[in-house]
Short mmCIF file of C-alpha atoms in Angstrom, two decimals:
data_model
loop_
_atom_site.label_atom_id
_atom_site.label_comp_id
_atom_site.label_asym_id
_atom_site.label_seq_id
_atom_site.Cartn_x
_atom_site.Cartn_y
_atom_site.Cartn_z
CA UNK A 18 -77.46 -20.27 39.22
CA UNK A 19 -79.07 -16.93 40.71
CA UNK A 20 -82.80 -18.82 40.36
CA UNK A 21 -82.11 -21.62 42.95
CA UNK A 22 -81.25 -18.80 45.24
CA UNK A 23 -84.91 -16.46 44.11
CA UNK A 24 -88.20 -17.40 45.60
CA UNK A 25 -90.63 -19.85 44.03
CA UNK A 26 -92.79 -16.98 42.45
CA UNK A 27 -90.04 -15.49 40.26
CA UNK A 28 -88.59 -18.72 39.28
CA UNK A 29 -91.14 -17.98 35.77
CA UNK A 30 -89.31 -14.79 35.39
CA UNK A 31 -86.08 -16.48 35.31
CA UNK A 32 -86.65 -18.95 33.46
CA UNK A 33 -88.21 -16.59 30.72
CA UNK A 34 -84.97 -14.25 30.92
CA UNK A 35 -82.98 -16.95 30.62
CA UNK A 36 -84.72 -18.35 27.47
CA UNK A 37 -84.56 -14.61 26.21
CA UNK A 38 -80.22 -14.54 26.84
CA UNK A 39 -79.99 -17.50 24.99
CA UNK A 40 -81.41 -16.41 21.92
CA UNK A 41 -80.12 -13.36 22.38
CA UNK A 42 -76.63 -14.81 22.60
CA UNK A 43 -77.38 -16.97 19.61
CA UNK A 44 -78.44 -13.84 17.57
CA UNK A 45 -75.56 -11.75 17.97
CA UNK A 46 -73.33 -14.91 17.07
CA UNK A 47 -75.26 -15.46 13.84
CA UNK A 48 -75.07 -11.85 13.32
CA UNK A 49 -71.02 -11.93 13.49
CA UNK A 50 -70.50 -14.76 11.56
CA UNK A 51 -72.54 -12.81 8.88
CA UNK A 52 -70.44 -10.21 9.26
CA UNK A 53 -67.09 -11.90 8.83
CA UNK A 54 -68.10 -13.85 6.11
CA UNK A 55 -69.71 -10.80 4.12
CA UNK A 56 -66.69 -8.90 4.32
CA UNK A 57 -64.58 -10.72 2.19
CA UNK A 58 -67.08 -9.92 -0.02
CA UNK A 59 -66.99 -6.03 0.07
CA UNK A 60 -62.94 -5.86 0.71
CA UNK A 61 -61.21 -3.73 -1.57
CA UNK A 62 -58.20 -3.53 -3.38
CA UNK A 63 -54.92 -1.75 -3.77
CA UNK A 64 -53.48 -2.01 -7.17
CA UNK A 65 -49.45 -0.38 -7.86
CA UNK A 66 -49.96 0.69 -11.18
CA UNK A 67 -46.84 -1.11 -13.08
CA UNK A 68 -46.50 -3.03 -9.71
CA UNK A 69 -42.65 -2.63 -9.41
CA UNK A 70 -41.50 -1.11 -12.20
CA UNK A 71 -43.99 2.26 -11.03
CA UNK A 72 -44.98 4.81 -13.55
CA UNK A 73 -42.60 5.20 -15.70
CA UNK A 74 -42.18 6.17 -19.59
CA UNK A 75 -38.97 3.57 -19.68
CA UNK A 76 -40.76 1.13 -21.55
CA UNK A 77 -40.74 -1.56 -18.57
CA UNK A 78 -44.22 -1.83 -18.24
CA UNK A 79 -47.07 -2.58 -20.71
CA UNK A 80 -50.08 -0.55 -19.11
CA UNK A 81 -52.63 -1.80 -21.08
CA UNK A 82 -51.60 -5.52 -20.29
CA UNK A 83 -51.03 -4.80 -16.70
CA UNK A 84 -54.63 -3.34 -16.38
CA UNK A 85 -56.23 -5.88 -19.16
CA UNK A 86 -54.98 -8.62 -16.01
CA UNK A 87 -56.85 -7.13 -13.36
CA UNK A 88 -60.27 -6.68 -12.23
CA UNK A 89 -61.10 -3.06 -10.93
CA UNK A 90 -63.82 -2.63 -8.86
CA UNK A 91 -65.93 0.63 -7.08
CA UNK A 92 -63.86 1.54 -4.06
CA UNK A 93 -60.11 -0.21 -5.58
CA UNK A 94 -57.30 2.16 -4.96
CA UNK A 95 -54.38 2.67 -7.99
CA UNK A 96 -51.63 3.73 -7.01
CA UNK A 97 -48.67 5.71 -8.60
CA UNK A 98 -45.36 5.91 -8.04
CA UNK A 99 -43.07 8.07 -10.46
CA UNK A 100 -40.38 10.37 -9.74
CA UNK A 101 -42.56 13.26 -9.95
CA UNK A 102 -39.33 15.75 -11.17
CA UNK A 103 -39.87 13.41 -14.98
CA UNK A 104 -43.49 12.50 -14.71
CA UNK A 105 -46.98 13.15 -13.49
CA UNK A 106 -50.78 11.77 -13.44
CA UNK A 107 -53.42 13.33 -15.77
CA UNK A 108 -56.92 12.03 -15.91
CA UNK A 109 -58.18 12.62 -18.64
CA UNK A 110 -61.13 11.88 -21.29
CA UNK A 111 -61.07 9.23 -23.40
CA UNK A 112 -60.87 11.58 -26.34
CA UNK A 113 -57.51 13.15 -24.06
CA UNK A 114 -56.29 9.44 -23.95
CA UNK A 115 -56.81 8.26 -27.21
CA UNK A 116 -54.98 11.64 -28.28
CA UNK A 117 -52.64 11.72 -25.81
CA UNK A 118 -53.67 15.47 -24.81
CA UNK A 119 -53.33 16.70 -21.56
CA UNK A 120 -54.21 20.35 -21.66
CA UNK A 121 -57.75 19.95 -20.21
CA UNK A 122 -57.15 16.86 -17.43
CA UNK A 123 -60.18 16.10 -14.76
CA UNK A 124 -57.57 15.61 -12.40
CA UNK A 125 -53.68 15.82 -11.88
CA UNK A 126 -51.38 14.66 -9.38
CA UNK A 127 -47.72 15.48 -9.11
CA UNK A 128 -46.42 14.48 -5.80
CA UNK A 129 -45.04 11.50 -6.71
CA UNK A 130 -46.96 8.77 -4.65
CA UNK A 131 -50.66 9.53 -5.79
CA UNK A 132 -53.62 7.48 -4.80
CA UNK A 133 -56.45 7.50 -6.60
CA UNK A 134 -59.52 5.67 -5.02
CA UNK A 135 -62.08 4.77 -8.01
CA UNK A 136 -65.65 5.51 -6.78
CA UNK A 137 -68.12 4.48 -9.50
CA UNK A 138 -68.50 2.24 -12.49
CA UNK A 139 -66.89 2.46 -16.45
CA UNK A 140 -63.34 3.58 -17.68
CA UNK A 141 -60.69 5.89 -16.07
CA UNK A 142 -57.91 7.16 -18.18
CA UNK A 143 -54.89 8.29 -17.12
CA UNK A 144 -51.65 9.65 -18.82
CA UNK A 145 -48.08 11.55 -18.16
CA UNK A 146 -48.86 14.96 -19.17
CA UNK A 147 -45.19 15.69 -20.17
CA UNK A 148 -43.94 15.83 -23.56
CA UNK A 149 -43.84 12.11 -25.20
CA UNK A 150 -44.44 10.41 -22.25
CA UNK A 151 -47.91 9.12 -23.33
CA UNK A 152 -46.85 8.43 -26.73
CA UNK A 153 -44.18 6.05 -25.49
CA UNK A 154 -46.89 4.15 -23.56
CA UNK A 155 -47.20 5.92 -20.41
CA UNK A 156 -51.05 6.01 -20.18
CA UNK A 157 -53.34 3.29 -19.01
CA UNK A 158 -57.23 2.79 -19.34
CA UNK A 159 -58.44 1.36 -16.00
CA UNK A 160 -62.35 -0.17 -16.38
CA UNK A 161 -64.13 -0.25 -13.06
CA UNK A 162 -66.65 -3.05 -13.76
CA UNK A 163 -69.60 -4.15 -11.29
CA UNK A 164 -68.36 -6.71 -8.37
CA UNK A 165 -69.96 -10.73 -9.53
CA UNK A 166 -72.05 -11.89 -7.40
CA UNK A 167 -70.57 -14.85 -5.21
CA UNK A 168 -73.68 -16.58 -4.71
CA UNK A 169 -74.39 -18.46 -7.53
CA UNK A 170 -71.47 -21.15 -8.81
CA UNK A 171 -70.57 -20.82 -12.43
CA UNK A 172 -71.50 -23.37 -14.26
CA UNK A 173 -69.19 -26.61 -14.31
CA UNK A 174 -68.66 -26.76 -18.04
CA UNK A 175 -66.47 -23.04 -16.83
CA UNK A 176 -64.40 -24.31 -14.17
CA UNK A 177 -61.32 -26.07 -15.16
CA UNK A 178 -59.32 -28.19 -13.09
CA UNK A 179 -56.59 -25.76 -12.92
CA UNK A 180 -58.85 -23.17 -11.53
CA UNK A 181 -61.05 -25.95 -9.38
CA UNK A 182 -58.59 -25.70 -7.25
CA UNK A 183 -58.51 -21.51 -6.85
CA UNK A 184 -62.38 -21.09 -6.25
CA UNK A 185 -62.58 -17.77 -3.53
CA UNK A 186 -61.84 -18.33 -0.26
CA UNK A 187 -64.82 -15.65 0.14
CA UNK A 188 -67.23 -17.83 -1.20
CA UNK A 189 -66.34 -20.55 1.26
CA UNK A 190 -66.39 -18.38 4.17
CA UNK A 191 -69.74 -16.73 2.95
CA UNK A 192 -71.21 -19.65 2.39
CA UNK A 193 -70.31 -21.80 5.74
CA UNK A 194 -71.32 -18.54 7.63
CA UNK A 195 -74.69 -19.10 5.52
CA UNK A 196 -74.96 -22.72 6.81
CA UNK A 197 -74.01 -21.80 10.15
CA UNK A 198 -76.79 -19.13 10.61
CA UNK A 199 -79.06 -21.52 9.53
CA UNK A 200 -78.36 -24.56 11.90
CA UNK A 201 -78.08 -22.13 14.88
CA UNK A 202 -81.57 -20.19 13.92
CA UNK A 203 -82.87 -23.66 13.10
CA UNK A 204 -82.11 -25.56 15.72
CA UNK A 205 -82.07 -22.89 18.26
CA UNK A 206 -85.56 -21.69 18.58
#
């Protein structure tokens, strides 16, 4: 160690520094487990609208049901793959998608693998803007609902056994980072 080699005067000062690197050290490991377990919190997701099948008027895919099965949240990306020389991607109002109008869309995409990152909270429509497309079922209503929180458990009379066994991985990871921050802050100082 450098302060057997220093002079009796400064062996304070290393002492001190040492003490000081320590917690330091023990800091920035807290602050990384943190990290790693907060961001399977905040990861988003892609979704394939109609997963295989694409976007498509061919009646393979329920949109409704495939979005009614998934939980959107701010920051997911959709998704759509069509062949864009038979379909496209209007978003629309909710008046548009109830009515199946796309004359006045908020947004269209035509190139045939469109992405479509949602950035805030409610419902995003979407339809094919050509001619019967929508009316055969190609349009979907996406709702982008707030993220749960992960720290409070749900209660036990809402857990069954088949989903005991499916809590998040997130929620472990989250909360042993938790428990390790506290025994190292704890027991380090």
């Amino acid at each position: 160690m450098l302060s057997l080699y220093a002079p009796a005067f400064l062996q304070p000062i290393f002492i001190v520094f040492q003490a000081i690197m320590a917690n330091f050290r023990k800091t920035i490991l807290v602050v990384s487990f943190l990290t790693t377990a907060l961001c399977g919190v905040s990861m988003a997701t892609v979704y394939q609208v109609g997963d295989s099948a694409g976007w498509t008027s061919m009646g393979q895919v329920d949109y409704q049901d495939w979005a009614a099965n998934k939980n959107f949240h701010v920051g997911d990306t959709l998704v759509f793959n069509y062949n864009n020389q038979f379909h496209n991607v209007k978003q629309v109002t909710h008046q548009g998608f109830e009515s199946c109008n796309a004359t006045s869309p908020l947004a269209t995409y035509t190139n045939g693998s469109d992405t479509v990152t949602v950035e805030k909270l409610g419902h995003f429509y979407f339809i094919c803007g050509y001619p019967g497309h929508c009316q055969a079922g190609q349009k979907i209503d996406v709702l982008v609902a707030p993220a749960t929180s992960n720290l409070s458990p749900a209660p036990l009379s809402q857990i069954s056994p088949s989903s005991a066994s499916t809590l998040s991985f997130s929620n472990l990871s989250w909360a042993s980072g938790v428990l390790l921050a506290i025994c190292l802050l704890g027991f380090g100082y």
